[in-house]
């Protein structure tokens, strides 16, 4: 795994161009501390920061084809590279390395953009074809690896993270008001929008072509549910799902360095860990977060699973103070306001993995989206069932079965619970029926927005932006399939795999891999009848059934726990917030940055100081406002990305000599 | 009592201390002021502040869904039956 960066049509000398790219790499040094390379020709400069995992000695980048006419800078993994290589060699391609990178170069030569459908992996890469004068940039199907870009004054910039774009000094640094509107609705921006004005994210499953000064964006993959679900029997579906998971796990273990696994104590990471142990014979180390606050702690289940599978288990214990202390770094890496602190413990966990000497971990991410694990799917199912007979007294009683892990939810009276889920109940054909209660609850915190921010977003609507991204067939899918689509295309890539995934792991130079997100698993699961995935309100039913023989019964039968971390409580001790929190939430700083209203924020702060902010809404407000303030301070007010790349290490690859450039700080 | 209730609602749910954006008869539910956990915060406040004990079956909008109803409800509770 790595960091990539590049500039097309840079206005300046060769030295200036290389210096700009080395500043970009310096900003994302954490993504690839093992080696740095750059390719330069008159039109383009490509940079690469490497975390070496496959072909440790030969895999340096940027890399070219046989005659040096096609160059690539690549972040990620192509898991089926050995199979692809065999085919390419049979067609006469000659390989210089054993790396997966080189496979993409040759596939691109043969198929152009059509190369993407052959790739099984997680990737973001740029290919420069010096004959066609074409820059081709692509991102994996589900948005596991990031890719940002911007255009300014005729030049085009791209990189793995937005901070690298800003490191060029060519772009203004401003938060996008519409991004705040979207994040305070969905928890994420709708790609290509990012937190920053003028900075775009390549959406998952898309590629860009830059040719003759024209940039075009194309979709090459979509999550599609069939018009009619497959008539496969449940037993056959179980066998096939398991075979696919075994194969995706086998492929994802390919690496020339040891691979570890996260263990949350829940079903999904237990499944990936069990698959590794049972089907690959790999010796395995597992990693977990335990919490000081026992309301969030799952360590007894983690230990049980580690013991059952005989892994060597490592644990990091996360305190309130740890979350508070790491939060500014977490926002620096996430490059987005976040409404929960949940990324922080994962950032610390990646630090533990790194200290233990690992670079790669497999996790259970994606199972909930792909196989119907989240309560929001069950919620949608129950609300739809209720909507068919709104006067029913019995149907809404099912709602009490949701969110069994939330004491505040369980403690409320029936009337109030039903009032909440009744939101939007009259229109089950509404595209966003499943998400209406959640989004309306999140949106309530826009009451903290300043008048300036409110007027800046008055003309746009987050929902209409999201509607534009939906495929034509979306309307015809059942409610639960629509909800799965929204979770997978929205929250999964916009938050789970980025703010909570790639950025937290790469912040500590760790690569995550996700067997449930092998596109073959995702595509197969989408064809299955919905009741195979959620039987009644028993979530991930088919997964539990097919993996039960390999897991302790207590793990399979356990009520699903969402991954949560303590929110506002982390920032306060004895009624006092940490210094940076007090400062950034002070009426002066709130007014100065201008996104929120100072007075309401100070009342919220008071409530948190007293420890009475117990609800989701208040906690999201505090964390959302604080992270926006941190983001503004780090990216707008003062921006300092220097200091990571050691001086004199960048190697220019295309003229076959090592040029040591000094990075200008 | 009315003032104490209003102050609590304004400071804890509306995050506004101007005191003019809510009528005593406005429904908390319709205005989206109190969510599920807000209900628990409100009950905790009433119990602490006014020394009453609120039973589960009393958690209904008739008792709790506006400033006026809350004041009525607490007044009734405080009169020993």
PDB file of C-alpha atoms in Angstrom, chain A residues 203-347:
ATOM      1  CA  UNK A 203     -16.201   8.185  -6.812  1.00  0.00           C
ATOM      2  CA  UNK A 204     -15.865   4.449  -6.199  1.00  0.00           C
ATOM      3  CA  UNK A 205     -16.149   2.373  -9.377  1.00  0.00           C
ATOM      4  CA  UNK A 206     -15.171   5.295 -11.634  1.00  0.00           C
ATOM      5  CA  UNK A 207     -12.224   6.347 -13.779  1.00  0.00           C
ATOM      6  CA  UNK A 208     -10.990   9.615 -15.221  1.00  0.00           C
ATOM      7  CA  UNK A 209      -9.449  10.286 -18.600  1.00  0.00           C
ATOM      8  CA  UNK A 210      -7.465  13.449 -19.190  1.00  0.00           C
ATOM      9  CA  UNK A 211      -6.670  13.948 -22.845  1.00  0.00           C
ATOM     10  CA  UNK A 212      -6.087  17.033 -24.979  1.00  0.00           C
ATOM     11  CA  UNK A 213      -6.934  19.267 -22.061  1.00  0.00           C
ATOM     12  CA  UNK A 214     -10.321  17.619 -21.488  1.00  0.00           C
ATOM     13  CA  UNK A 215     -11.175  15.727 -18.312  1.00  0.00           C
ATOM     14  CA  UNK A 216     -13.964  13.147 -18.428  1.00  0.00           C
ATOM     15  CA  UNK A 217     -15.329  10.873 -15.704  1.00  0.00           C
ATOM     16  CA  UNK A 218     -16.854   7.426 -16.341  1.00  0.00           C
ATOM     17  CA  UNK A 219     -18.539   4.784 -14.230  1.00  0.00           C
ATOM     18  CA  UNK A 220     -17.297   1.225 -14.827  1.00  0.00           C
ATOM     19  CA  UNK A 221     -19.004  -0.638 -11.969  1.00  0.00           C
ATOM     20  CA  UNK A 222     -22.266  -0.351 -10.092  1.00  0.00           C
ATOM     21  CA  UNK A 223     -23.926  -2.254  -7.277  1.00  0.00           C
ATOM     22  CA  UNK A 224     -26.979  -3.690  -9.025  1.00  0.00           C
ATOM     23  CA  UNK A 225     -29.786  -5.736  -7.559  1.00  0.00           C
ATOM     24  CA  UNK A 226     -31.540  -7.992 -10.077  1.00  0.00           C
ATOM     25  CA  UNK A 227     -35.091  -7.479 -11.290  1.00  0.00           C
ATOM     26  CA  UNK A 228     -35.800 -10.920  -9.938  1.00  0.00           C
ATOM     27  CA  UNK A 229     -33.725 -12.480  -7.204  1.00  0.00           C
ATOM     28  CA  UNK A 230     -31.954 -15.748  -7.863  1.00  0.00           C
ATOM     29  CA  UNK A 231     -33.903 -18.978  -7.378  1.00  0.00           C
ATOM     30  CA  UNK A 232     -30.855 -20.747  -5.940  1.00  0.00           C
ATOM     31  CA  UNK A 233     -31.688 -22.984  -2.961  1.00  0.00           C
ATOM     32  CA  UNK A 234     -30.589 -21.828   0.486  1.00  0.00           C
ATOM     33  CA  UNK A 235     -28.179 -24.762   0.823  1.00  0.00           C
ATOM     34  CA  UNK A 236     -26.527 -24.078  -2.522  1.00  0.00           C
ATOM     35  CA  UNK A 237     -26.335 -20.376  -1.712  1.00  0.00           C
ATOM     36  CA  UNK A 238     -24.618 -21.192   1.596  1.00  0.00           C
ATOM     37  CA  UNK A 239     -22.063 -23.395  -0.138  1.00  0.00           C
ATOM     38  CA  UNK A 240     -21.348 -20.837  -2.791  1.00  0.00           C
ATOM     39  CA  UNK A 241     -21.043 -17.939  -0.361  1.00  0.00           C
ATOM     40  CA  UNK A 242     -18.631 -19.917   1.752  1.00  0.00           C
ATOM     41  CA  UNK A 243     -16.565 -20.969  -1.260  1.00  0.00           C
ATOM     42  CA  UNK A 244     -16.330 -17.341  -2.371  1.00  0.00           C
ATOM     43  CA  UNK A 245     -15.303 -16.175   1.093  1.00  0.00           C
ATOM     44  CA  UNK A 246     -12.667 -18.883   1.373  1.00  0.00           C
ATOM     45  CA  UNK A 247     -11.289 -17.885  -2.011  1.00  0.00           C
ATOM     46  CA  UNK A 248     -11.327 -14.137  -1.339  1.00  0.00           C
ATOM     47  CA  UNK A 249      -9.557 -14.709   1.980  1.00  0.00           C
ATOM     48  CA  UNK A 250      -6.968 -16.915   0.267  1.00  0.00           C
ATOM     49  CA  UNK A 251      -6.302 -14.244  -2.369  1.00  0.00           C
ATOM     50  CA  UNK A 252      -6.166 -11.435   0.166  1.00  0.00           C
ATOM     51  CA  UNK A 253      -3.506 -13.221   2.189  1.00  0.00           C
ATOM     52  CA  UNK A 254      -1.088 -12.820  -0.702  1.00  0.00           C
ATOM     53  CA  UNK A 255       1.789 -10.736   0.558  1.00  0.00           C
ATOM     54  CA  UNK A 256       5.516 -11.009   1.069  1.00  0.00           C
ATOM     55  CA  UNK A 257       5.125  -9.788   4.641  1.00  0.00           C
ATOM     56  CA  UNK A 258       3.113 -11.353   7.499  1.00  0.00           C
ATOM     57  CA  UNK A 259      -0.617 -10.552   7.549  1.00  0.00           C
ATOM     58  CA  UNK A 260      -2.618 -10.060  10.763  1.00  0.00           C
ATOM     59  CA  UNK A 261      -6.343  -9.771  11.488  1.00  0.00           C
ATOM     60  CA  UNK A 262      -8.580  -7.484  13.514  1.00  0.00           C
ATOM     61  CA  UNK A 263     -10.901  -9.149  15.972  1.00  0.00           C
ATOM     62  CA  UNK A 264     -13.798  -7.007  17.217  1.00  0.00           C
ATOM     63  CA  UNK A 265     -15.627  -9.692  19.142  1.00  0.00           C
ATOM     64  CA  UNK A 266     -18.494  -9.661  16.662  1.00  0.00           C
ATOM     65  CA  UNK A 267     -19.462 -12.070  13.912  1.00  0.00           C
ATOM     66  CA  UNK A 268     -17.738 -10.566  10.868  1.00  0.00           C
ATOM     67  CA  UNK A 269     -14.151 -10.351  12.040  1.00  0.00           C
ATOM     68  CA  UNK A 270     -14.593 -13.741  13.727  1.00  0.00           C
ATOM     69  CA  UNK A 271     -15.565 -15.115  10.312  1.00  0.00           C
ATOM     70  CA  UNK A 272     -12.521 -13.658   8.536  1.00  0.00           C
ATOM     71  CA  UNK A 273     -10.243 -14.866  11.308  1.00  0.00           C
ATOM     72  CA  UNK A 274     -11.791 -18.347  11.248  1.00  0.00           C
ATOM     73  CA  UNK A 275     -11.427 -18.494   7.469  1.00  0.00           C
ATOM     74  CA  UNK A 276      -7.732 -17.696   7.730  1.00  0.00           C
ATOM     75  CA  UNK A 277      -7.185 -20.319  10.408  1.00  0.00           C
ATOM     76  CA  UNK A 278      -9.304 -23.055   8.884  1.00  0.00           C
ATOM     77  CA  UNK A 279      -8.560 -22.702   5.211  1.00  0.00           C
ATOM     78  CA  UNK A 280      -5.084 -21.321   4.801  1.00  0.00           C
ATOM     79  CA  UNK A 281      -2.940 -22.753   7.561  1.00  0.00           C
ATOM     80  CA  UNK A 282      -1.362 -19.348   8.136  1.00  0.00           C
ATOM     81  CA  UNK A 283       0.029 -18.630  11.552  1.00  0.00           C
ATOM     82  CA  UNK A 284      -1.984 -15.741  12.767  1.00  0.00           C
ATOM     83  CA  UNK A 285      -1.728 -12.754  15.062  1.00  0.00           C
ATOM     84  CA  UNK A 286      -4.943 -10.950  15.939  1.00  0.00           C
ATOM     85  CA  UNK A 287      -5.485  -7.386  17.147  1.00  0.00           C
ATOM     86  CA  UNK A 288      -8.281  -5.807  19.177  1.00  0.00           C
ATOM     87  CA  UNK A 289      -9.364  -2.613  20.899  1.00  0.00           C
ATOM     88  CA  UNK A 290     -10.546  -2.940  24.481  1.00  0.00           C
ATOM     89  CA  UNK A 291     -12.247   0.014  26.145  1.00  0.00           C
ATOM     90  CA  UNK A 292     -11.783   1.481  29.586  1.00  0.00           C
ATOM     91  CA  UNK A 293     -15.518   2.239  29.491  1.00  0.00           C
ATOM     92  CA  UNK A 294     -17.158  -1.152  29.885  1.00  0.00           C
ATOM     93  CA  UNK A 295     -20.255  -0.008  28.006  1.00  0.00           C
ATOM     94  CA  UNK A 296     -18.142  -0.183  24.861  1.00  0.00           C
ATOM     95  CA  UNK A 297     -15.792  -2.992  25.775  1.00  0.00           C
ATOM     96  CA  UNK A 298     -16.010  -6.296  23.907  1.00  0.00           C
ATOM     97  CA  UNK A 299     -12.741  -7.786  25.072  1.00  0.00           C
ATOM     98  CA  UNK A 300     -14.233 -10.933  26.685  1.00  0.00           C
ATOM     99  CA  UNK A 301     -15.626 -11.937  23.277  1.00  0.00           C
ATOM    100  CA  UNK A 302     -12.387 -11.001  21.531  1.00  0.00           C
ATOM    101  CA  UNK A 303     -10.391 -13.167  23.921  1.00  0.00           C
ATOM    102  CA  UNK A 304     -12.833 -16.044  23.583  1.00  0.00           C
ATOM    103  CA  UNK A 305     -12.502 -15.980  19.818  1.00  0.00           C
ATOM    104  CA  UNK A 306      -8.705 -15.678  19.909  1.00  0.00           C
ATOM    105  CA  UNK A 307      -8.564 -18.641  22.261  1.00  0.00           C
ATOM    106  CA  UNK A 308     -10.978 -20.733  20.200  1.00  0.00           C
ATOM    107  CA  UNK A 309      -8.858 -20.196  17.106  1.00  0.00           C
ATOM    108  CA  UNK A 310      -5.510 -20.343  18.819  1.00  0.00           C
ATOM    109  CA  UNK A 311      -4.217 -17.020  17.533  1.00  0.00           C
ATOM    110  CA  UNK A 312      -1.543 -14.937  19.130  1.00  0.00           C
ATOM    111  CA  UNK A 313      -3.638 -12.077  20.420  1.00  0.00           C
ATOM    112  CA  UNK A 314      -2.685  -8.420  20.912  1.00  0.00           C
ATOM    113  CA  UNK A 315      -4.862  -5.820  22.560  1.00  0.00           C
ATOM    114  CA  UNK A 316      -4.757  -2.089  23.042  1.00  0.00           C
ATOM    115  CA  UNK A 317      -6.786  -0.595  25.866  1.00  0.00           C
ATOM    116  CA  UNK A 318      -8.417   2.654  24.868  1.00  0.00           C
ATOM    117  CA  UNK A 319      -9.186   5.263  27.539  1.00  0.00           C
ATOM    118  CA  UNK A 320     -11.260   8.435  27.335  1.00  0.00           C
ATOM    119  CA  UNK A 321      -8.004  10.384  27.403  1.00  0.00           C
ATOM    120  CA  UNK A 322      -6.613   8.412  24.448  1.00  0.00           C
ATOM    121  CA  UNK A 323      -9.590   9.400  22.328  1.00  0.00           C
ATOM    122  CA  UNK A 324      -9.267  13.049  23.299  1.00  0.00           C
ATOM    123  CA  UNK A 325      -5.501  13.140  22.785  1.00  0.00           C
ATOM    124  CA  UNK A 326      -5.569  11.479  19.358  1.00  0.00           C
ATOM    125  CA  UNK A 327      -8.588  13.346  18.032  1.00  0.00           C
ATOM    126  CA  UNK A 328      -6.748  16.178  16.285  1.00  0.00           C
ATOM    127  CA  UNK A 329      -4.484  13.724  14.465  1.00  0.00           C
ATOM    128  CA  UNK A 330      -7.525  11.654  13.562  1.00  0.00           C
ATOM    129  CA  UNK A 331      -9.188  14.676  11.921  1.00  0.00           C
ATOM    130  CA  UNK A 332      -5.928  15.527  10.143  1.00  0.00           C
ATOM    131  CA  UNK A 333      -5.929  12.070   8.580  1.00  0.00           C
ATOM    132  CA  UNK A 334      -9.703  11.862   7.976  1.00  0.00           C
ATOM    133  CA  UNK A 335      -9.761  15.263   6.225  1.00  0.00           C
ATOM    134  CA  UNK A 336     -13.459  15.495   7.032  1.00  0.00           C
ATOM    135  CA  UNK A 337     -15.683  16.518   9.900  1.00  0.00           C
ATOM    136  CA  UNK A 338     -16.722  13.353  11.746  1.00  0.00           C
ATOM    137  CA  UNK A 339     -19.807  13.000  13.930  1.00  0.00           C
ATOM    138  CA  UNK A 340     -18.502  10.184  16.098  1.00  0.00           C
ATOM    139  CA  UNK A 341     -15.172   9.457  17.755  1.00  0.00           C
ATOM    140  CA  UNK A 342     -15.241   5.869  16.471  1.00  0.00           C
ATOM    141  CA  UNK A 343     -12.274   6.455  14.112  1.00  0.00           C
ATOM    142  CA  UNK A 344      -9.952   7.300  17.047  1.00  0.00           C
ATOM    143  CA  UNK A 345      -9.639   3.833  18.597  1.00  0.00           C
ATOM    144  CA  UNK A 346      -9.062   2.373  15.124  1.00  0.00           C
ATOM    145  CA  UNK A 347      -6.242   4.850  14.615  1.00  0.00           C
TER     146      UNK A 347
END
